[in-house]
PDB file of N, CA, C and O in Angstrom:
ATOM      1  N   UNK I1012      18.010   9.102  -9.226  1.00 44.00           N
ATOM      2  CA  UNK I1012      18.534   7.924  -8.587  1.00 44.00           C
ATOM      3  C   UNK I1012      17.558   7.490  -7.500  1.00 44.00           C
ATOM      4  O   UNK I1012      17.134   8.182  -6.574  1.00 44.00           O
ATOM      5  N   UNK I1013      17.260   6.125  -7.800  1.00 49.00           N
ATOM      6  CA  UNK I1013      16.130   5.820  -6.854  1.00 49.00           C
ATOM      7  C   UNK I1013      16.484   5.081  -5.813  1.00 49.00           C
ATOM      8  O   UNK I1013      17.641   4.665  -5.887  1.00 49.00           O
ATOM      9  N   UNK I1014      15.898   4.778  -4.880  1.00 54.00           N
ATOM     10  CA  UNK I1014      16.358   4.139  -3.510  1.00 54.00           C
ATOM     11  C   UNK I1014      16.811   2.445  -3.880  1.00 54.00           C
ATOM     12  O   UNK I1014      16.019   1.808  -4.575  1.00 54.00           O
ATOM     13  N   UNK I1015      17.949   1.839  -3.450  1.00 50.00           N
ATOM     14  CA  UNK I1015      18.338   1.081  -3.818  1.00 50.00           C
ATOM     15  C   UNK I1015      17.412  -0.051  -3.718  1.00 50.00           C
ATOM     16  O   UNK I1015      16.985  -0.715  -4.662  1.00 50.00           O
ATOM     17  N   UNK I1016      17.062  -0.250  -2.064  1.00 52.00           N
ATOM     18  CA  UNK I1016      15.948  -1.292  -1.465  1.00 52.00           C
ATOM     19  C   UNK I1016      14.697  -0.861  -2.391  1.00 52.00           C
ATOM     20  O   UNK I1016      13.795  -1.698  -2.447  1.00 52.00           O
ATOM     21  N   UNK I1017      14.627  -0.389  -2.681  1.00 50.00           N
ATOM     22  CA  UNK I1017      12.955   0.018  -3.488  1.00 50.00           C
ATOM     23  C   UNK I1017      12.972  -0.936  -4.612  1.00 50.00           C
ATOM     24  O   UNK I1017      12.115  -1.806  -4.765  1.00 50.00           O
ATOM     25  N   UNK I1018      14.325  -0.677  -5.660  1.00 50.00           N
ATOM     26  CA  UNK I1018      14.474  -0.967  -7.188  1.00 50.00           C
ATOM     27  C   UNK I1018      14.461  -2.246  -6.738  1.00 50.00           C
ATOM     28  O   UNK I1018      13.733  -2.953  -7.435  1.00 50.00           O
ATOM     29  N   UNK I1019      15.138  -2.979  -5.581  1.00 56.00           N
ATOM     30  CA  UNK I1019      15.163  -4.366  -5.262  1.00 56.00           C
ATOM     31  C   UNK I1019      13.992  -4.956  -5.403  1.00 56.00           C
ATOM     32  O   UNK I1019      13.673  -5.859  -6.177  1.00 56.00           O
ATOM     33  N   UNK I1020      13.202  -4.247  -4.400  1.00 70.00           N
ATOM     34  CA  UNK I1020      12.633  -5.282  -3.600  1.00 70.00           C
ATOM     35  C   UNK I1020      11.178  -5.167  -5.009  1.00 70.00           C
ATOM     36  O   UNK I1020      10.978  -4.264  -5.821  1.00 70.00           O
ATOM     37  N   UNK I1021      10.331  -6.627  -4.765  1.00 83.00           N
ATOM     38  CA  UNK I1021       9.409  -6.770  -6.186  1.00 83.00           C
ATOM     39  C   UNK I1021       8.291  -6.335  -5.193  1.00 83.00           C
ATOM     40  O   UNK I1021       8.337  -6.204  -3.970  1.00 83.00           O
ATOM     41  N   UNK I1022       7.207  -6.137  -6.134  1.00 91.00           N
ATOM     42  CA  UNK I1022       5.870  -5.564  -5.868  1.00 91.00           C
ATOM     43  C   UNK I1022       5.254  -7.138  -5.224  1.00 91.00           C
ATOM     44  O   UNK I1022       5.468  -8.201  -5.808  1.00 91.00           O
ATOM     45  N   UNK I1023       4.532  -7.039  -4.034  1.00 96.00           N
ATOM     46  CA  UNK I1023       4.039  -8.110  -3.788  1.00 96.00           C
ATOM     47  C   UNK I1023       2.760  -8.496  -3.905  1.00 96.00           C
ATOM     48  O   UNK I1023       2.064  -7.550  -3.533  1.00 96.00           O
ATOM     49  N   UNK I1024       1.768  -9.859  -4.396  1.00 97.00           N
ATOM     50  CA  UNK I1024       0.835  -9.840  -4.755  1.00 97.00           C
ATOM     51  C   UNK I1024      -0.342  -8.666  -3.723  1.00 97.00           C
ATOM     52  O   UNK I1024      -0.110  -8.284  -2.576  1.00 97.00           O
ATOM     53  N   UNK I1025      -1.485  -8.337  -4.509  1.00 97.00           N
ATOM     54  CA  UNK I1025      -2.697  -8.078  -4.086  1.00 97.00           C
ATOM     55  C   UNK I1025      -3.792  -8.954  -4.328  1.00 97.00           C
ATOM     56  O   UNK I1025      -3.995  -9.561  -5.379  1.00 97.00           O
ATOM     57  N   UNK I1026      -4.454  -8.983  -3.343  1.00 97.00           N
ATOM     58  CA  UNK I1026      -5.780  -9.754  -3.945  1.00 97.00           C
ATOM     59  C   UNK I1026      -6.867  -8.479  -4.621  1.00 97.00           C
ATOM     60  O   UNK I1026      -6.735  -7.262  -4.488  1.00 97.00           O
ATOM     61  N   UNK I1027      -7.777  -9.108  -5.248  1.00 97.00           N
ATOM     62  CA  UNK I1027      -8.780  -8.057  -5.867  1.00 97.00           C
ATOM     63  C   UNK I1027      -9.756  -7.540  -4.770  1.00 97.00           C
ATOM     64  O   UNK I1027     -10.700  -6.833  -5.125  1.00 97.00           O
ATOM     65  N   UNK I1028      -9.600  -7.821  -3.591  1.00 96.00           N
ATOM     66  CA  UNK I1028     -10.343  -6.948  -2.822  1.00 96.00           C
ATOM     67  C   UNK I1028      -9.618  -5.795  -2.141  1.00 96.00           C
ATOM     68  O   UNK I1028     -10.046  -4.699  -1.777  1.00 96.00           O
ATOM     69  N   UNK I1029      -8.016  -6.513  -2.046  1.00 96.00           N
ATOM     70  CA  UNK I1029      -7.376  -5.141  -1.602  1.00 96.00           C
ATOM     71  C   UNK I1029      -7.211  -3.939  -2.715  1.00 96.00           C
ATOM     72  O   UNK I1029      -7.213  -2.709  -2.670  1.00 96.00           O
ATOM     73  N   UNK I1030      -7.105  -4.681  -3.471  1.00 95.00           N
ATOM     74  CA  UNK I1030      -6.934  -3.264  -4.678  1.00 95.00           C
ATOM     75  C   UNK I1030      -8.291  -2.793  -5.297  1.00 95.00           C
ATOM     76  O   UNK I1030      -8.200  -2.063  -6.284  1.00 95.00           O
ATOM     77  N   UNK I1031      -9.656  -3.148  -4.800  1.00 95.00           N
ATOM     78  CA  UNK I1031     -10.650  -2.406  -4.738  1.00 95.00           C
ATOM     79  C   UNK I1031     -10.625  -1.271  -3.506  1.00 95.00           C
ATOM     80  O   UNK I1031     -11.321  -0.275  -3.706  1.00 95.00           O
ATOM     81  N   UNK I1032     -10.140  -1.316  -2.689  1.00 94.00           N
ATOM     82  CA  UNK I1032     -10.223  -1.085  -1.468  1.00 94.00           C
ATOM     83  C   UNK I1032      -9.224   0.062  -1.408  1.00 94.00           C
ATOM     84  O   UNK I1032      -9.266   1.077  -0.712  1.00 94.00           O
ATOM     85  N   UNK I1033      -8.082  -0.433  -2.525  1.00 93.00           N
ATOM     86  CA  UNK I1033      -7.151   0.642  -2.773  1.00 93.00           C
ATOM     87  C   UNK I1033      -7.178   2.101  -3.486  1.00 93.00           C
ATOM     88  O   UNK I1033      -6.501   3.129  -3.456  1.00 93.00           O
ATOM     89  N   UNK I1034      -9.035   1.327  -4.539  1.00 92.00           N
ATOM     90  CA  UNK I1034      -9.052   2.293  -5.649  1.00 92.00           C
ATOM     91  C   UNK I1034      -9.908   3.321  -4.252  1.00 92.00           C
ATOM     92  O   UNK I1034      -9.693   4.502  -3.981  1.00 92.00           O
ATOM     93  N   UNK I1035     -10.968   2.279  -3.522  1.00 92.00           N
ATOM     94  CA  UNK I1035     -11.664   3.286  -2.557  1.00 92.00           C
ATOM     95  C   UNK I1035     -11.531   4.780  -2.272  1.00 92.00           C
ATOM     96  O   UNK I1035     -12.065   5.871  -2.473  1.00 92.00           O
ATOM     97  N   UNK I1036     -10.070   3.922  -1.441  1.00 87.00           N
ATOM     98  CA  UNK I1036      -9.100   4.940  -1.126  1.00 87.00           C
ATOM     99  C   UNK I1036      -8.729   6.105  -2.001  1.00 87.00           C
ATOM    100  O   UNK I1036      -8.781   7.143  -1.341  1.00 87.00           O
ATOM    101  N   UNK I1037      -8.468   6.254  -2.918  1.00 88.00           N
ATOM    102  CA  UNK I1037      -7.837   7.185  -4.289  1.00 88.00           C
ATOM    103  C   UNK I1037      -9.180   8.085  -4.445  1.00 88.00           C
ATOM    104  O   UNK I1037      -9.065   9.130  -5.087  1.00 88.00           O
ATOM    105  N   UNK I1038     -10.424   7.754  -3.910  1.00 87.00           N
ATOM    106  CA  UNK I1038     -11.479   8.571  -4.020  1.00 87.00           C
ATOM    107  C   UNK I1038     -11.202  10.052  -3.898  1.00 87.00           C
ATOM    108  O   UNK I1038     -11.386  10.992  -4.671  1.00 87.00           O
ATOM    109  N   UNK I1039     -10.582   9.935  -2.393  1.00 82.00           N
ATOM    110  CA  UNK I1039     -10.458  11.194  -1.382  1.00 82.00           C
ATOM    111  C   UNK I1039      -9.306  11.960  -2.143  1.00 82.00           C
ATOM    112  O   UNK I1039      -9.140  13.121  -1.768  1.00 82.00           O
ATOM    113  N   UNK I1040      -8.250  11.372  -3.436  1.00 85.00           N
ATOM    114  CA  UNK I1040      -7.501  12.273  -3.208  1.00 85.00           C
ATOM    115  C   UNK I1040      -7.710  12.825  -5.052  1.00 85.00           C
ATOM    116  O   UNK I1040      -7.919  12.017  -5.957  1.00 85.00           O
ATOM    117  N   UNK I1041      -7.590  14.340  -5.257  1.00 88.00           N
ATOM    118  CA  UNK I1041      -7.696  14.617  -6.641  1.00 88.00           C
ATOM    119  C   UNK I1041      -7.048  13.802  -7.359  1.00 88.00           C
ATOM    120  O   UNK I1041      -6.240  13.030  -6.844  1.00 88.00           O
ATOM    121  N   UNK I1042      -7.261  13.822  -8.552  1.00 88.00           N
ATOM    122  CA  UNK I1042      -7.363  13.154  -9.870  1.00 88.00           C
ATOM    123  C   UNK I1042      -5.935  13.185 -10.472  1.00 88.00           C
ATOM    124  O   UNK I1042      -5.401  12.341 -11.192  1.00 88.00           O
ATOM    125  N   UNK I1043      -5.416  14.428  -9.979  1.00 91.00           N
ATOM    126  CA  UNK I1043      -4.275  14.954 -10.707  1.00 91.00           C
ATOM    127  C   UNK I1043      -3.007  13.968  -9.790  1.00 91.00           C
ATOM    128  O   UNK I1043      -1.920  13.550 -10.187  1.00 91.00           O
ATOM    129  N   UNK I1044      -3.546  13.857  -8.716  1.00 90.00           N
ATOM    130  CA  UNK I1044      -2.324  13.028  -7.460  1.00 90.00           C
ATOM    131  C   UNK I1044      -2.834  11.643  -7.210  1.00 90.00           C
ATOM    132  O   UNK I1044      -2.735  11.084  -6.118  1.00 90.00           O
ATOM    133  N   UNK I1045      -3.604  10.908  -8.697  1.00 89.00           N
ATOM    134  CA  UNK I1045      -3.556   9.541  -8.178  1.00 89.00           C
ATOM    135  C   UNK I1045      -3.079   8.810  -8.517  1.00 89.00           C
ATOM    136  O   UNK I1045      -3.358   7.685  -8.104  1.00 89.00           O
ATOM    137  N   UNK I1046      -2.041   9.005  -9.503  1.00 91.00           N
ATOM    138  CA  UNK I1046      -1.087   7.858  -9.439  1.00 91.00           C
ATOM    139  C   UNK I1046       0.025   8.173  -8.293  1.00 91.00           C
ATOM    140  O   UNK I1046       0.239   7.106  -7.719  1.00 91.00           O
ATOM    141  N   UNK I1047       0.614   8.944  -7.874  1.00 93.00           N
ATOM    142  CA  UNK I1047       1.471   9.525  -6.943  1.00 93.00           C
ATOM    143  C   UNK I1047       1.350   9.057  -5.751  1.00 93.00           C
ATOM    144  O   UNK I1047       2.306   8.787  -5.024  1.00 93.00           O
ATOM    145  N   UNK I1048      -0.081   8.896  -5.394  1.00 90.00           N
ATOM    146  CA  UNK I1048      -0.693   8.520  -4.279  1.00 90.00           C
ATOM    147  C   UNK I1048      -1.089   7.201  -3.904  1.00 90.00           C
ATOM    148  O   UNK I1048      -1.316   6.797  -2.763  1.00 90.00           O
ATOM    149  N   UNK I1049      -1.160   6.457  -5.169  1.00 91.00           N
ATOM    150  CA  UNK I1049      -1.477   5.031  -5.917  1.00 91.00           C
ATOM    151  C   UNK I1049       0.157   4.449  -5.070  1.00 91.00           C
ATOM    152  O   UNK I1049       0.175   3.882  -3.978  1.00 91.00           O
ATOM    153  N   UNK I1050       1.261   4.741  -5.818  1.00 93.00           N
ATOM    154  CA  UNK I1050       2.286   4.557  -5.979  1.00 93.00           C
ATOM    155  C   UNK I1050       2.681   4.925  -3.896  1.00 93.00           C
ATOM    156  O   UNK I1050       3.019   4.103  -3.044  1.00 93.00           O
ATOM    157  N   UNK I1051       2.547   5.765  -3.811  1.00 91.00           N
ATOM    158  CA  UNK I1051       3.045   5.693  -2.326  1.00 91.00           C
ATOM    159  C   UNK I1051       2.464   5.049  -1.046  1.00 91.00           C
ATOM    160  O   UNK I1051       3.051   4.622  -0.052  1.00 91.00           O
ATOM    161  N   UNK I1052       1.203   5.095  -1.333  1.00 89.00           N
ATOM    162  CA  UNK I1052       0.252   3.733  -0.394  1.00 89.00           C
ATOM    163  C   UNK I1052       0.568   2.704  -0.658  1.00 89.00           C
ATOM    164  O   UNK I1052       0.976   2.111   0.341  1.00 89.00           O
ATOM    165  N   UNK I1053       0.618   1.836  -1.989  1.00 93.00           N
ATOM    166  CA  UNK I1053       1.581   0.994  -2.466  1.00 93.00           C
ATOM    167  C   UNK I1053       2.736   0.669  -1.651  1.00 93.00           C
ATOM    168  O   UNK I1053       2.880  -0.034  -0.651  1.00 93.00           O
ATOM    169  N   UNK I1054       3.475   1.333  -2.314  1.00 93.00           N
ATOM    170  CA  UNK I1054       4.832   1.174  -1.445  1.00 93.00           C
ATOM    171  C   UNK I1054       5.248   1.116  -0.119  1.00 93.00           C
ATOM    172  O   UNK I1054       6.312   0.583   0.197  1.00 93.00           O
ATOM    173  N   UNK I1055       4.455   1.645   0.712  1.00 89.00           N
ATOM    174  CA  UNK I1055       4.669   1.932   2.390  1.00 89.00           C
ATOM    175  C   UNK I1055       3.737   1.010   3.015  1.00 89.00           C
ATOM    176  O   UNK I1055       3.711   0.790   4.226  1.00 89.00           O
ATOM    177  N   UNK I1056       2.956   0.465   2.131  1.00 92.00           N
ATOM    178  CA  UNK I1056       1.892  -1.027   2.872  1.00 92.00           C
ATOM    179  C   UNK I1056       2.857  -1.916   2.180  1.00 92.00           C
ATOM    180  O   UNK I1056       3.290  -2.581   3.122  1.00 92.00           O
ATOM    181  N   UNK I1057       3.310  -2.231   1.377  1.00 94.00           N
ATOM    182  CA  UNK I1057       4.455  -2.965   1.062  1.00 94.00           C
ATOM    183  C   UNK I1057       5.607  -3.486   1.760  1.00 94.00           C
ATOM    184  O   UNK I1057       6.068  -4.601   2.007  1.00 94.00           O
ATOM    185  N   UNK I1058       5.992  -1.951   2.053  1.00 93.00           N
ATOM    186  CA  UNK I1058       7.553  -2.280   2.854  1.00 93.00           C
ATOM    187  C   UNK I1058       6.993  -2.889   4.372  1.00 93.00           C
ATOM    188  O   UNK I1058       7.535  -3.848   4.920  1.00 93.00           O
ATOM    189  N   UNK I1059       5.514  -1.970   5.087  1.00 92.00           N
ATOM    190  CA  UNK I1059       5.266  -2.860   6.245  1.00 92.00           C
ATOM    191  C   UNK I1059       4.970  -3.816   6.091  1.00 92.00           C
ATOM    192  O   UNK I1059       5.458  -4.378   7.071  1.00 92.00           O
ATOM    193  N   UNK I1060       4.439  -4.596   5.498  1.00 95.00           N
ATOM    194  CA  UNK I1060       4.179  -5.732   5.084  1.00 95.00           C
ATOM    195  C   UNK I1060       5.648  -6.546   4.884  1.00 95.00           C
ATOM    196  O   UNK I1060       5.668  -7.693   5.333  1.00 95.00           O
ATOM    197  N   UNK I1061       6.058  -6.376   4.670  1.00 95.00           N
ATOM    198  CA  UNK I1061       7.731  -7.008   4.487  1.00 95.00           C
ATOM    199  C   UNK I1061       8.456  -7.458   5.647  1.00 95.00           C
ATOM    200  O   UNK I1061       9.039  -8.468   6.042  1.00 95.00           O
ATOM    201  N   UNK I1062       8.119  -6.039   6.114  1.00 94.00           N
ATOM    202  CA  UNK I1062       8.575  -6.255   7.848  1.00 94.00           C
ATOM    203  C   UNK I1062       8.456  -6.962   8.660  1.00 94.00           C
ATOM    204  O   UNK I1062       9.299  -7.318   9.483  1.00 94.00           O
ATOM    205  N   UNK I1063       6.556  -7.514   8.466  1.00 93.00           N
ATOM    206  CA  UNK I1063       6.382  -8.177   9.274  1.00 93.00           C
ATOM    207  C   UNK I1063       5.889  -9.360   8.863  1.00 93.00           C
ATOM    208  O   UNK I1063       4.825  -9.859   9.228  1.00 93.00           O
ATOM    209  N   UNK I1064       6.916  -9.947   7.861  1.00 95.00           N
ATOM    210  CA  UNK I1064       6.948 -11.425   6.746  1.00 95.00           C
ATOM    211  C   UNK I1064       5.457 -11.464   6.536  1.00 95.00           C
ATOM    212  O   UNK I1064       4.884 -12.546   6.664  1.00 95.00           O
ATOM    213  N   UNK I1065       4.860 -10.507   6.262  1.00 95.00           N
ATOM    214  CA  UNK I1065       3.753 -10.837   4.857  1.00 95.00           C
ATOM    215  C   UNK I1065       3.945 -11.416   4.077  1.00 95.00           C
ATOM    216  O   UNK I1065       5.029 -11.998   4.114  1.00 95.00           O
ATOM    217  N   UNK I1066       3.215 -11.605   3.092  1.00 95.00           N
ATOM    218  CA  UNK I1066       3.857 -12.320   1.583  1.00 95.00           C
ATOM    219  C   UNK I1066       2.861 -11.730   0.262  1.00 95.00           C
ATOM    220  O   UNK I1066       3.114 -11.668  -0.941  1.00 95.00           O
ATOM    221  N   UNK I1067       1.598 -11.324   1.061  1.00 96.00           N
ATOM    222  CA  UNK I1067       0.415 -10.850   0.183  1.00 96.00           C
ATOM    223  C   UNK I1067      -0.081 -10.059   0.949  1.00 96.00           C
ATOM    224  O   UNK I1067       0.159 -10.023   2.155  1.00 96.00           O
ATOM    225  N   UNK I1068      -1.156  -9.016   0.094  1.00 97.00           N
ATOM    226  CA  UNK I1068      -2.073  -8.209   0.789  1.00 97.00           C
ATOM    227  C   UNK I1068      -3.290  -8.499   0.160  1.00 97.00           C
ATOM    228  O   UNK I1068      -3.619  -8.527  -1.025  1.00 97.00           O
ATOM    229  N   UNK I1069      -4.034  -8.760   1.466  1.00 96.00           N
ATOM    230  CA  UNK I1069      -5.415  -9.307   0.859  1.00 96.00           C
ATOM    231  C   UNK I1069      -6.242  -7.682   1.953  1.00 96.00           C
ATOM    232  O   UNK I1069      -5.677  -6.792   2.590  1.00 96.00           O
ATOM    233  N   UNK I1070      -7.515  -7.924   1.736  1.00 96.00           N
ATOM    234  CA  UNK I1070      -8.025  -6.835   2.600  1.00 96.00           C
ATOM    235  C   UNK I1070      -8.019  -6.730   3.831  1.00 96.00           C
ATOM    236  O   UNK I1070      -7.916  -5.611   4.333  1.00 96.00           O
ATOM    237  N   UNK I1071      -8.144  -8.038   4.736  1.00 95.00           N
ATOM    238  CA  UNK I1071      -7.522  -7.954   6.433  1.00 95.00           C
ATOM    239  C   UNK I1071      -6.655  -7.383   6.602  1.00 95.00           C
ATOM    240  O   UNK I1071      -6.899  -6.436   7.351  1.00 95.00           O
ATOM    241  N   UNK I1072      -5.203  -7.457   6.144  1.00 95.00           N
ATOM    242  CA  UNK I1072      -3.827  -7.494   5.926  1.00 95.00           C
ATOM    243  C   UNK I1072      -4.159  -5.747   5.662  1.00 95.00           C
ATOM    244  O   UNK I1072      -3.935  -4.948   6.571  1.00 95.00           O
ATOM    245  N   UNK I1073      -4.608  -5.380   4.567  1.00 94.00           N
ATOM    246  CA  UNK I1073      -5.061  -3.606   4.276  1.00 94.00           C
ATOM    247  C   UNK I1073      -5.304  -3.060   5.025  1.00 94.00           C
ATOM    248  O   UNK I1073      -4.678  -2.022   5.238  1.00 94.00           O
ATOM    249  N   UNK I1074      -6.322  -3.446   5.820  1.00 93.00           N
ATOM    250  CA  UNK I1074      -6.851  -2.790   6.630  1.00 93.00           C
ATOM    251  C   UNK I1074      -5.834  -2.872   8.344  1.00 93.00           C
ATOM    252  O   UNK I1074      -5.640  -2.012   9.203  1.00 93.00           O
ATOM    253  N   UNK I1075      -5.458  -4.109   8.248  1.00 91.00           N
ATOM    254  CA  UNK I1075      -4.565  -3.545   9.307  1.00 91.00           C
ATOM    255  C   UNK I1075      -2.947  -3.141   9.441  1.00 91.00           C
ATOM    256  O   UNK I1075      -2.476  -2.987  10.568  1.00 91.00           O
ATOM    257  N   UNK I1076      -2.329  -3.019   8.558  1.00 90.00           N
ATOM    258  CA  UNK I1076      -1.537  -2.596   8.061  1.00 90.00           C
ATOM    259  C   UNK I1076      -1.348  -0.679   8.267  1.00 90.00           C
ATOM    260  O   UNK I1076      -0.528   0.041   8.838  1.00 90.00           O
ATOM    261  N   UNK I1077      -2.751  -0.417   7.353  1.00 85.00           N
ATOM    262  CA  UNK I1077      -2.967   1.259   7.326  1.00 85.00           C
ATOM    263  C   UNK I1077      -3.675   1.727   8.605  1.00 85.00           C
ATOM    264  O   UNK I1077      -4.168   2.854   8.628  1.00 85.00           O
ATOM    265  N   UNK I1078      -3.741   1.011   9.542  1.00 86.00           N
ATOM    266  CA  UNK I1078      -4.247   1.266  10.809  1.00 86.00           C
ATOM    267  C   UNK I1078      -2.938   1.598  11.495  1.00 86.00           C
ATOM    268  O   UNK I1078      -2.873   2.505  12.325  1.00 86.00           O
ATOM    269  N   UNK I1079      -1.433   0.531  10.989  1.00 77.00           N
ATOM    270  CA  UNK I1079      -0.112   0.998  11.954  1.00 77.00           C
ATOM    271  C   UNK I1079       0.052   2.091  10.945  1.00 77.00           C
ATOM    272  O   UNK I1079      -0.118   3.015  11.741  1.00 77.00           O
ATOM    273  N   UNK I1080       0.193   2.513  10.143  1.00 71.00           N
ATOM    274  CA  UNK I1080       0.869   3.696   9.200  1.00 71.00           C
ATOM    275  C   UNK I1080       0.052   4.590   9.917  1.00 71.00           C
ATOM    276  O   UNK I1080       0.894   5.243  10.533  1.00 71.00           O
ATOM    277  N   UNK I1081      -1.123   5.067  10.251  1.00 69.00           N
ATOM    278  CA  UNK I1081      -1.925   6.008  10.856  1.00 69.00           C
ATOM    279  C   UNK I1081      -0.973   6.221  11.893  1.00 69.00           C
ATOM    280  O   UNK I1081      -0.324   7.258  12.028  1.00 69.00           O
ATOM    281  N   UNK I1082      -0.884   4.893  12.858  1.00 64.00           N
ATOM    282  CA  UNK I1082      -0.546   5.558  14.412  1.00 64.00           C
ATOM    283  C   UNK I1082       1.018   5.577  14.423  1.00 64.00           C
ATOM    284  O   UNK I1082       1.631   5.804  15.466  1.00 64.00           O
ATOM    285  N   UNK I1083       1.707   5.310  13.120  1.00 51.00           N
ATOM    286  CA  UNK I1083       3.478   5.803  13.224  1.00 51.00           C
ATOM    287  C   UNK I1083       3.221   7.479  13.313  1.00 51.00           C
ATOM    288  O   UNK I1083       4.180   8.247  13.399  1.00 51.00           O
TER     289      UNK I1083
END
């Protein structure tokens, strides 16, 4: 049973630089944990992004976004 707000809420666009930026990222983590890891960076730049009426993630938006997830 999955989180209700999750199943809701839709995936919101990326631009192709954030999701280069995303694969970047997936460098650092083994092979075996990258969709897992895909899927939860995803989701938690998402929901902040929501929060703070985003609408897209382009690479500005990436980059400062995972700068507040660092310092929560």
């Amino acid at each position: 049973m999955g989180d209700i707000r999750e199943a809701a809420a839709a995936s919101l666009p990326w631009t192709e630089g954030a999701l280069a930026r995303l694969q970047d990222k997936l460098k650092q983590s083994p092979p075996i944990a990258a969709e897992f890891v895909t899927d939860m960076l995803k989701r938690d730049t998402e929901d902040l992004a929501r929060e703070k009426g985003i609408a897209q993630i382009d690479e500005q938006v990436l980059v400062q976004l995972w700068m507040n997830l660092k310092n929560v």
